[in-house]
PDB file of C-alpha atoms in Angstrom:
ATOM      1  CA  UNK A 100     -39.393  59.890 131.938  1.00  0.00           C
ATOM      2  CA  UNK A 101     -35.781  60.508 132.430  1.00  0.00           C
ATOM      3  CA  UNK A 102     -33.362  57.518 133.814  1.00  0.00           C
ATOM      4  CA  UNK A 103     -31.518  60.320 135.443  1.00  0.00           C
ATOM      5  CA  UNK A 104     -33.232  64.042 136.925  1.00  0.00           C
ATOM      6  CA  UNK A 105     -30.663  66.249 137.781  1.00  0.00           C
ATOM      7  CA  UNK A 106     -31.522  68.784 140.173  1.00  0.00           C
ATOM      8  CA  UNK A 107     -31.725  71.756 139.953  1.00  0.00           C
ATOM      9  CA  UNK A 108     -31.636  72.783 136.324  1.00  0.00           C
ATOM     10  CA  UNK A 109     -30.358  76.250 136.598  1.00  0.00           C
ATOM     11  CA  UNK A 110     -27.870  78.036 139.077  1.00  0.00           C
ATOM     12  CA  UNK A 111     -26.785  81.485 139.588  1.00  0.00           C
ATOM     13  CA  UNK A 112     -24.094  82.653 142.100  1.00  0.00           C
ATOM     14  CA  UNK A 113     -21.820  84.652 142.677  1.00  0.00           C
ATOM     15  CA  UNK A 114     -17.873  84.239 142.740  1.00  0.00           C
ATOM     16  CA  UNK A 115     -16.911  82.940 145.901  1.00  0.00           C
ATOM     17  CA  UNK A 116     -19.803  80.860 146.638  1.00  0.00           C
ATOM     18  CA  UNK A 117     -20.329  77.303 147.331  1.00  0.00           C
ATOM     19  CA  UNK A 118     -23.116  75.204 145.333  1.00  0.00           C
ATOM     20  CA  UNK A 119     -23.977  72.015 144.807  1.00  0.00           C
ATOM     21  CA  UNK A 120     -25.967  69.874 142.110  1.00  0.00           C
ATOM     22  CA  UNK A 121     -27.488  66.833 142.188  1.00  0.00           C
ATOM     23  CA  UNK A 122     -27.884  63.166 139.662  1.00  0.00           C
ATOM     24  CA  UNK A 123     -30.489  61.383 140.995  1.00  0.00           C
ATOM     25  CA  UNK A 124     -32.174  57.640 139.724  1.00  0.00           C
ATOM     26  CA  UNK A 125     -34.087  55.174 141.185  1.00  0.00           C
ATOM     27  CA  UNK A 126     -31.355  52.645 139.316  1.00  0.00           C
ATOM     28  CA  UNK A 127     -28.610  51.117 140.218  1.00  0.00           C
ATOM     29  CA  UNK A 128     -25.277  51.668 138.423  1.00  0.00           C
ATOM     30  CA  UNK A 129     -22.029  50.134 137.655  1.00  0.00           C
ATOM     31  CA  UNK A 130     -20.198  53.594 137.371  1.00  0.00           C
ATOM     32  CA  UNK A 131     -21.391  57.117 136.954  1.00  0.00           C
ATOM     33  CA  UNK A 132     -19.629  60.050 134.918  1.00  0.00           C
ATOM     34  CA  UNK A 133     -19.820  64.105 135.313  1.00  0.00           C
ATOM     35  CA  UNK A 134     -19.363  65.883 132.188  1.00  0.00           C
ATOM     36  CA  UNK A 135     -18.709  69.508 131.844  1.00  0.00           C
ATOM     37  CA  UNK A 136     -20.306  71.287 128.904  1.00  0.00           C
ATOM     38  CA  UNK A 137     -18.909  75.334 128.315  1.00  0.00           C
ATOM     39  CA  UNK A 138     -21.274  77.454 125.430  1.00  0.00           C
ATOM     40  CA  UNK A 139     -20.618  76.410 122.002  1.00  0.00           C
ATOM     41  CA  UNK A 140     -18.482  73.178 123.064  1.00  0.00           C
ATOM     42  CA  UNK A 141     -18.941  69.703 123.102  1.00  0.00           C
ATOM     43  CA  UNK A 142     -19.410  67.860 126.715  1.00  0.00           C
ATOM     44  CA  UNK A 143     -15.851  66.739 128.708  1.00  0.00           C
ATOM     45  CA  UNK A 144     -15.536  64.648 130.988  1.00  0.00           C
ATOM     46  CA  UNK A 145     -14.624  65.477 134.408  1.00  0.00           C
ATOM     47  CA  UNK A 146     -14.771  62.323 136.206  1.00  0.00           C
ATOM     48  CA  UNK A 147     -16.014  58.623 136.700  1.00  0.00           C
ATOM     49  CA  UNK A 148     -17.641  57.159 140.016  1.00  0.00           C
ATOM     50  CA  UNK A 149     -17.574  53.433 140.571  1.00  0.00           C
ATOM     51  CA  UNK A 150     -17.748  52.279 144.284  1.00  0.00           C
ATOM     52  CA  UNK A 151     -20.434  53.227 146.505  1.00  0.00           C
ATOM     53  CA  UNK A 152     -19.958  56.305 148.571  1.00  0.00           C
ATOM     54  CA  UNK A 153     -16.775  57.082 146.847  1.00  0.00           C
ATOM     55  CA  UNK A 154     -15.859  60.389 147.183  1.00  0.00           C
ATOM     56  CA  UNK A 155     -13.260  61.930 144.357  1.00  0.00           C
ATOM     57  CA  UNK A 156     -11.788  65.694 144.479  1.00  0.00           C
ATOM     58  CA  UNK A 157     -10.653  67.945 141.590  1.00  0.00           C
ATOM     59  CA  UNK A 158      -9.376  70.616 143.084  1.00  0.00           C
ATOM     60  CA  UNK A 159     -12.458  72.806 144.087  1.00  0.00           C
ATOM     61  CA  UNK A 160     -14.903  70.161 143.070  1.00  0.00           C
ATOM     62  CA  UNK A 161     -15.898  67.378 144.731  1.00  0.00           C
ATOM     63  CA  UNK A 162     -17.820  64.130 143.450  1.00  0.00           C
ATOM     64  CA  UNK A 163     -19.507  61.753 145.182  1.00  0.00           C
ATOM     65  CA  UNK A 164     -21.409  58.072 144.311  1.00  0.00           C
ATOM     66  CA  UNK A 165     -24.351  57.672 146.788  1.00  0.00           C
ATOM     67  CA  UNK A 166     -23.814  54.471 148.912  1.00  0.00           C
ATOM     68  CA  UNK A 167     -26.178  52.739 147.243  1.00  0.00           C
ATOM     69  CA  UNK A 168     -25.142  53.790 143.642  1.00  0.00           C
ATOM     70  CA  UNK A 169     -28.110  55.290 142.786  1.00  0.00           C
ATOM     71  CA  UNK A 170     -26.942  59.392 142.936  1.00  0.00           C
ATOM     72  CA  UNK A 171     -24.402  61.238 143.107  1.00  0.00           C
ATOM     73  CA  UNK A 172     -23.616  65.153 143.440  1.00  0.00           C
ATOM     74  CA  UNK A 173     -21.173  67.665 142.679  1.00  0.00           C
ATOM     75  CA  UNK A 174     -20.270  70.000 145.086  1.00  0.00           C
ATOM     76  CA  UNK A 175     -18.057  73.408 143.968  1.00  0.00           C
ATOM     77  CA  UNK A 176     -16.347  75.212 146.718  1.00  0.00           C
ATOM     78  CA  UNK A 177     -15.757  78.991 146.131  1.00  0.00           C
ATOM     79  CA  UNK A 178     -16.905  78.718 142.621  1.00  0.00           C
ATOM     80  CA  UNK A 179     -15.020  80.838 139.911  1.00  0.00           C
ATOM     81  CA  UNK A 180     -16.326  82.434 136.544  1.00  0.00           C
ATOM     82  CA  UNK A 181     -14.794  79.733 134.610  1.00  0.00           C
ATOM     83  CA  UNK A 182     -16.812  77.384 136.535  1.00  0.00           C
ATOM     84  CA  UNK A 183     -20.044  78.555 134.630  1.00  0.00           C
ATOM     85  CA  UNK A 184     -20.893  75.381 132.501  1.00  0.00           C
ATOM     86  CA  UNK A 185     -23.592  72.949 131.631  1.00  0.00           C
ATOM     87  CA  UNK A 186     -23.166  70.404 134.495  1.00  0.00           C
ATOM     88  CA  UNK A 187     -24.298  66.270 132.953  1.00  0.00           C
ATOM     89  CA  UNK A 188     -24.248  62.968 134.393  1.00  0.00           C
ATOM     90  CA  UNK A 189     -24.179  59.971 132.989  1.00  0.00           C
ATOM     91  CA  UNK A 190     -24.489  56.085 133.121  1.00  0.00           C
ATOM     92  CA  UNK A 191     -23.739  53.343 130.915  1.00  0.00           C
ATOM     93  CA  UNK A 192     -26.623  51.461 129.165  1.00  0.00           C
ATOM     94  CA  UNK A 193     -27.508  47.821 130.295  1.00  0.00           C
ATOM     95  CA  UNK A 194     -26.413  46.912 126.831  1.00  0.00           C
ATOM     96  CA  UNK A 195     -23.303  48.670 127.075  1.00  0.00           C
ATOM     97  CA  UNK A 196     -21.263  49.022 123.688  1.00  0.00           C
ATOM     98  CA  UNK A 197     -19.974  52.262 125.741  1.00  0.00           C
ATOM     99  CA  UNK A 198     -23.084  53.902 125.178  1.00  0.00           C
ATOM    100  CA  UNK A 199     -24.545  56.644 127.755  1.00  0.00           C
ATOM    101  CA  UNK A 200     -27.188  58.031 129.209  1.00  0.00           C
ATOM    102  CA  UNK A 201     -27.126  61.454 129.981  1.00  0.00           C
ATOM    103  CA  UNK A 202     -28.944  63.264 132.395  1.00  0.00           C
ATOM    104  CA  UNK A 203     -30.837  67.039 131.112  1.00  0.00           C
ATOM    105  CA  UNK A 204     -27.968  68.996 133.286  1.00  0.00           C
ATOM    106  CA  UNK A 205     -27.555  71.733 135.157  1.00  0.00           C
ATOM    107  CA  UNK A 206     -26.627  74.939 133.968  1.00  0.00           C
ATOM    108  CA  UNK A 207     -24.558  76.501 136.480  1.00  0.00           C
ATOM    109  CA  UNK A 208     -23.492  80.920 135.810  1.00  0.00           C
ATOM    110  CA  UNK A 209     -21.395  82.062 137.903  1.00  0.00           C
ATOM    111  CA  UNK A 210     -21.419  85.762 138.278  1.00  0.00           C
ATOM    112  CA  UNK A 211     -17.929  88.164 139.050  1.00  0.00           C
TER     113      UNK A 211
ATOM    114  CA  UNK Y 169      -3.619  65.316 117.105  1.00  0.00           C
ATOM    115  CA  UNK Y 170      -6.958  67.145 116.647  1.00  0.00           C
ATOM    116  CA  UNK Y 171      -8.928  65.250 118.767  1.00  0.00           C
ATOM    117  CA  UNK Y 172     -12.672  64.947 117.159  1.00  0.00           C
ATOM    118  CA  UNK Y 173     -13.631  67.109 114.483  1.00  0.00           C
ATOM    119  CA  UNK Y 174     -17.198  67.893 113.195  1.00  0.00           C
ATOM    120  CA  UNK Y 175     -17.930  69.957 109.486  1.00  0.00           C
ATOM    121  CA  UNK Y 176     -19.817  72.068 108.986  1.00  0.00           C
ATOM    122  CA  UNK Y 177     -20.055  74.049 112.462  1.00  0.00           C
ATOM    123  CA  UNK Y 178     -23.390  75.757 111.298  1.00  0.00           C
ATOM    124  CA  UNK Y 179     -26.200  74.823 108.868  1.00  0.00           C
ATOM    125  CA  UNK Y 180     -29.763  76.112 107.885  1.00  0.00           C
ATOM    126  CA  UNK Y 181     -31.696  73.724 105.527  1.00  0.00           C
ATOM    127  CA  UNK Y 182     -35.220  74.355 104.234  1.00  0.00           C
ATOM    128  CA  UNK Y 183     -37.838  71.623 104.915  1.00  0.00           C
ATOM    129  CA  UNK Y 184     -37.380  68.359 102.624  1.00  0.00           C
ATOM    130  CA  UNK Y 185     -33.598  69.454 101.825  1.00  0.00           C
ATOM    131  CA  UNK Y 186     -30.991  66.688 102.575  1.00  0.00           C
ATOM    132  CA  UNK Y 187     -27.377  66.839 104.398  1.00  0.00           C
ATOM    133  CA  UNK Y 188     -24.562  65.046 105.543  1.00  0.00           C
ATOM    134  CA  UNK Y 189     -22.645  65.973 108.889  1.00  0.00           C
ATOM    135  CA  UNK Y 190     -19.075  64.566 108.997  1.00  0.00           C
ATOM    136  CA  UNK Y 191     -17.482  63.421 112.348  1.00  0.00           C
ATOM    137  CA  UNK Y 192     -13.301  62.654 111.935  1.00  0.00           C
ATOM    138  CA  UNK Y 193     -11.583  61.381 115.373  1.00  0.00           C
ATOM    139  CA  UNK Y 194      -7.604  60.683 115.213  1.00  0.00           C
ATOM    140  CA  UNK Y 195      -7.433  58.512 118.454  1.00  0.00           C
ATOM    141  CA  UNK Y 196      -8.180  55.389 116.946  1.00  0.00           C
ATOM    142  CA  UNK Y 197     -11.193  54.683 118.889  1.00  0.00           C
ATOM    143  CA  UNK Y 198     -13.554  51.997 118.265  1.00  0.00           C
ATOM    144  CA  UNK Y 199     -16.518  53.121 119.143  1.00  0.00           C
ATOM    145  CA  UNK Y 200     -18.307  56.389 117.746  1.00  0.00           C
ATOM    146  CA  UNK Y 201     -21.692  58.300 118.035  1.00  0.00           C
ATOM    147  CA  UNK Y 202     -24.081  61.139 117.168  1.00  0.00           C
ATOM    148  CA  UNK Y 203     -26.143  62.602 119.626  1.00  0.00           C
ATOM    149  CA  UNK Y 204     -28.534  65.240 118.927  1.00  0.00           C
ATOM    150  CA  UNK Y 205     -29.056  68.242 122.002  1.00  0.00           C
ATOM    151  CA  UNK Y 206     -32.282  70.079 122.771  1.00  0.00           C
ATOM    152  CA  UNK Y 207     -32.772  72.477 125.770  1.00  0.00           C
ATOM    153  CA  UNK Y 208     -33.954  70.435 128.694  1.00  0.00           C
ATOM    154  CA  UNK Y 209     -33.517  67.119 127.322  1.00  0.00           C
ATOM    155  CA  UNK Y 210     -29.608  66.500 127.349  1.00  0.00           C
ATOM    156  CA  UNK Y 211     -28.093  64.699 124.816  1.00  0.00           C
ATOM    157  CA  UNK Y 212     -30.329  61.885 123.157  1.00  0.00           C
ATOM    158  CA  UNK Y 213     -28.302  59.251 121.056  1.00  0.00           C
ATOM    159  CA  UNK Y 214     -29.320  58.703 117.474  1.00  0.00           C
ATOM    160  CA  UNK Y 215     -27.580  55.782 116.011  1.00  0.00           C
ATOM    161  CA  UNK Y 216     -23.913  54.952 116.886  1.00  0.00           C
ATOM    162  CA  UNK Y 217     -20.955  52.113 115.392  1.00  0.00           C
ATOM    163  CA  UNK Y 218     -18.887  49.635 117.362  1.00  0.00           C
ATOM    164  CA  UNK Y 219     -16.425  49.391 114.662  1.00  0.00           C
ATOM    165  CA  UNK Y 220     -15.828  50.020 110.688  1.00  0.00           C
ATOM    166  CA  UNK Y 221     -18.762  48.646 108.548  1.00  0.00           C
ATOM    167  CA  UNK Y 222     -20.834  48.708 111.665  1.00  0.00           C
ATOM    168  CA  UNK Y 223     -23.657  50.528 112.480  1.00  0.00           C
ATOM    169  CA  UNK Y 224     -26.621  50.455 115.020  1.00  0.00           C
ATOM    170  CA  UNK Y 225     -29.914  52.705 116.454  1.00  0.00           C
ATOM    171  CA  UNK Y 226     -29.699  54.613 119.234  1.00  0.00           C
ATOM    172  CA  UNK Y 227     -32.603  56.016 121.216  1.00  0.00           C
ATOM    173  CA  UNK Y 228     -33.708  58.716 118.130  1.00  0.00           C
ATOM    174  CA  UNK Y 229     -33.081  57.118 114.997  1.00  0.00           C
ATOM    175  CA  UNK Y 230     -36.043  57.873 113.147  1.00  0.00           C
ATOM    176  CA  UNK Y 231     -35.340  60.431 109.737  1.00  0.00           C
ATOM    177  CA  UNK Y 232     -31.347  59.670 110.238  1.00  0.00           C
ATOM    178  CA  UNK Y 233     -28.715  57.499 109.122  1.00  0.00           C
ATOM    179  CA  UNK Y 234     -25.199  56.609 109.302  1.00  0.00           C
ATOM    180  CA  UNK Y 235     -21.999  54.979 107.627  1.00  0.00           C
ATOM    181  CA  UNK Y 236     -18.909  53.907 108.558  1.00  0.00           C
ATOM    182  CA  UNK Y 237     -16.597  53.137 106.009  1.00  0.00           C
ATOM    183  CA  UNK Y 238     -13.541  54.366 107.761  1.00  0.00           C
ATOM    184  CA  UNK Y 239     -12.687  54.146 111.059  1.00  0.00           C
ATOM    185  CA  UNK Y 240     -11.937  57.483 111.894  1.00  0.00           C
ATOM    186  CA  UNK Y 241     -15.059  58.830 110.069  1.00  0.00           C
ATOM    187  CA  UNK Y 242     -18.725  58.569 110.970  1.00  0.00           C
ATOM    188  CA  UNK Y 243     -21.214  60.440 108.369  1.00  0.00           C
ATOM    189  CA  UNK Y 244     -24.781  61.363 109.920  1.00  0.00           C
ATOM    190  CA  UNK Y 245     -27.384  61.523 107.270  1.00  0.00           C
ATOM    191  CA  UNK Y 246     -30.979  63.273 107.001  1.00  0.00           C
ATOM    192  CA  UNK Y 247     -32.426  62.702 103.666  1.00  0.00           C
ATOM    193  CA  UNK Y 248     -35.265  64.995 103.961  1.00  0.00           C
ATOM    194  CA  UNK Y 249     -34.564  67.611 107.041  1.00  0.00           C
ATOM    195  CA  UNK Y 250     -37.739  68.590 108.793  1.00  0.00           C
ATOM    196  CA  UNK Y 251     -38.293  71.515 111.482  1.00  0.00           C
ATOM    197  CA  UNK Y 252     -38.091  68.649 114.447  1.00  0.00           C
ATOM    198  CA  UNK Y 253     -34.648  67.676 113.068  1.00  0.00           C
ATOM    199  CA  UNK Y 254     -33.492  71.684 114.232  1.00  0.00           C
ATOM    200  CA  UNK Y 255     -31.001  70.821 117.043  1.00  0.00           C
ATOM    201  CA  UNK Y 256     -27.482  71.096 118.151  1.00  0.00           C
ATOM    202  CA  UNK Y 257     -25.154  67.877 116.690  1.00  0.00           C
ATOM    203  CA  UNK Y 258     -22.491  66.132 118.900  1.00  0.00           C
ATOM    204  CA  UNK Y 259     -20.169  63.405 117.541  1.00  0.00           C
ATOM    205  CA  UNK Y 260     -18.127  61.456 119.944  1.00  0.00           C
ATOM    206  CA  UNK Y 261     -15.860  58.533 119.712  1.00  0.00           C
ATOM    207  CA  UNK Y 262     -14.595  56.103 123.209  1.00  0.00           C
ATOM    208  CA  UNK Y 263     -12.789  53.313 123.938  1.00  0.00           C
ATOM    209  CA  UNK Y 264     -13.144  50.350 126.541  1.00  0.00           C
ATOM    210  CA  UNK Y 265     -11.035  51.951 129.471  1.00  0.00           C
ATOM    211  CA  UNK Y 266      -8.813  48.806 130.571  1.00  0.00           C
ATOM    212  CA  UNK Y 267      -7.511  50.703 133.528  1.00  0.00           C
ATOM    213  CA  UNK Y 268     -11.480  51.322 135.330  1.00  0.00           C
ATOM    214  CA  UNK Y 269     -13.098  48.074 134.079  1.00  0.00           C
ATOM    215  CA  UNK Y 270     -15.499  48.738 132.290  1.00  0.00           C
ATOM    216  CA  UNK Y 271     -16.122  52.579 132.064  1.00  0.00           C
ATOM    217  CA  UNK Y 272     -16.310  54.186 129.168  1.00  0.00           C
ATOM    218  CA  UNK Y 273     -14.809  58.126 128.787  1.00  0.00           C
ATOM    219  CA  UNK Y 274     -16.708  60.008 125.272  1.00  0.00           C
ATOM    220  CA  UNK Y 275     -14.196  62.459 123.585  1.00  0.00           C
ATOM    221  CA  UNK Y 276     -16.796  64.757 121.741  1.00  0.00           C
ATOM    222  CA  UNK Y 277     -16.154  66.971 119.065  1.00  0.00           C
ATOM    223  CA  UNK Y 278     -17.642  70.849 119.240  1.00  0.00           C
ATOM    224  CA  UNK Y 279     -21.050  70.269 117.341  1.00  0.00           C
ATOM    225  CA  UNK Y 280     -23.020  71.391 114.370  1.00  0.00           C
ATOM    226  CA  UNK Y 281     -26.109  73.678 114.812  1.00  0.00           C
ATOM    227  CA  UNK Y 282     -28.579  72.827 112.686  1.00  0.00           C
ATOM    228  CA  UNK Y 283     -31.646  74.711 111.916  1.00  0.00           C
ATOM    229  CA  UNK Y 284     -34.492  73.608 109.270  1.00  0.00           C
ATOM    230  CA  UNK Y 285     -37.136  76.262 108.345  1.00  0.00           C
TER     231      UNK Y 285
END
């Protein structure tokens, strides 16, 4: 059973479109990262969540830490081509040493 | 600076062959790990170090190991590669973020895709 089920696994759209994906536990968390993964790269991270029902913008996308700090979702407005990306969240483990837990992602393809 | 390298960036082994993945990272981080990637299962963390000399299991440790005599370099081991062992590679290295308490950002290098027939 996976600590984290992202939702949905797979996304196809077109240019222009809005979609959003979803990290959801039935944890709590200290903080919670988004990672963006392109074909043939290593994972980057695109930002951290700490407080609950913080909400955090990068340019067209939009993060936000459930109020209880047990989800979170990513929300892309008018997605783009370069957009089209493995999609992971992740905690920290309880016994920390920096190590993660990452979700399965989302694959997101985002058609011209 | 080069950020986190990984050698080779492809591999095929045959069954009971042996290998050694190298992971170099020039940011002077602490910590470093390997993570091994399968479709639909994310990234699972095999064994990872806190520091030079230091190693410790991760969630999949079972037919790996690992050293860490330098800092900047963290060797990933399988001494007799079987077919469940075919996977995608990550290395990444972190430090304790001062500035968001205690969240931790992984810099990961571009992986090694391993296959073992």
């Amino acid at each position: 059973t996976q600590l984290l089920e992202q939702s949905p696994q797979f996304l196809s759209i077109q240019e222009g479109e809005n979609l959003t994906v979803y990290c959801n536990s039935s944890s709590v968390f200290s903080s919670l990262q988004w990672y963006r993964q392109e074909p043939g790269e290593g994972p980057v991270l695109l930002v951290t969540v700490v407080t609950g029902g913080e909400v955090k913008k990068l340019k067209r996308l939009t993060f936000q830490f459930g109020d209880a700090r047990k989800d979170s979702s990513l929300h892309i407005t008018a997605a783009q081509p370069g957009d089209t990306g493995l999609y992971l969240c992740a905690v920290m483990t309880t016994d920390s040493w920096g190590k993660l837990q990452f979700g399965a992602g989302t694959q997101v393809v985002v058609t011209p | 600076n080069a950020g986190v390298t990984q050698t080779p960036k492809f591999r095929v082994l045959k069954t009971g062959q042996s290998m050694t993945l190298l992971c170099a990272q020039d940011m002077n981080h602490e910590y470093m790990y390997w993570y091994r990637q399968d479709p639909g299962m994310g990234l699972r963390l095999i064994h990872y170090s806190v520091g030079e000399g230091t190693t410790a299991k991760g969630e999949v440790p079972d037919g790996y190991n690992v050293s860490r005599l330098k800092k900047q370099n963290f060797l990933l081991g399988l001494e007799s590669a079987a077919p469940s062992q075919t996977s995608v590679y990550f290395c990444a290295s972190s430090y304790s973020s001062r500035a968001s308490g205690s969240s931790y950002e992984q810099y990961f290098g571009p992986g090694t895709r391993l296959t073992v027939t």
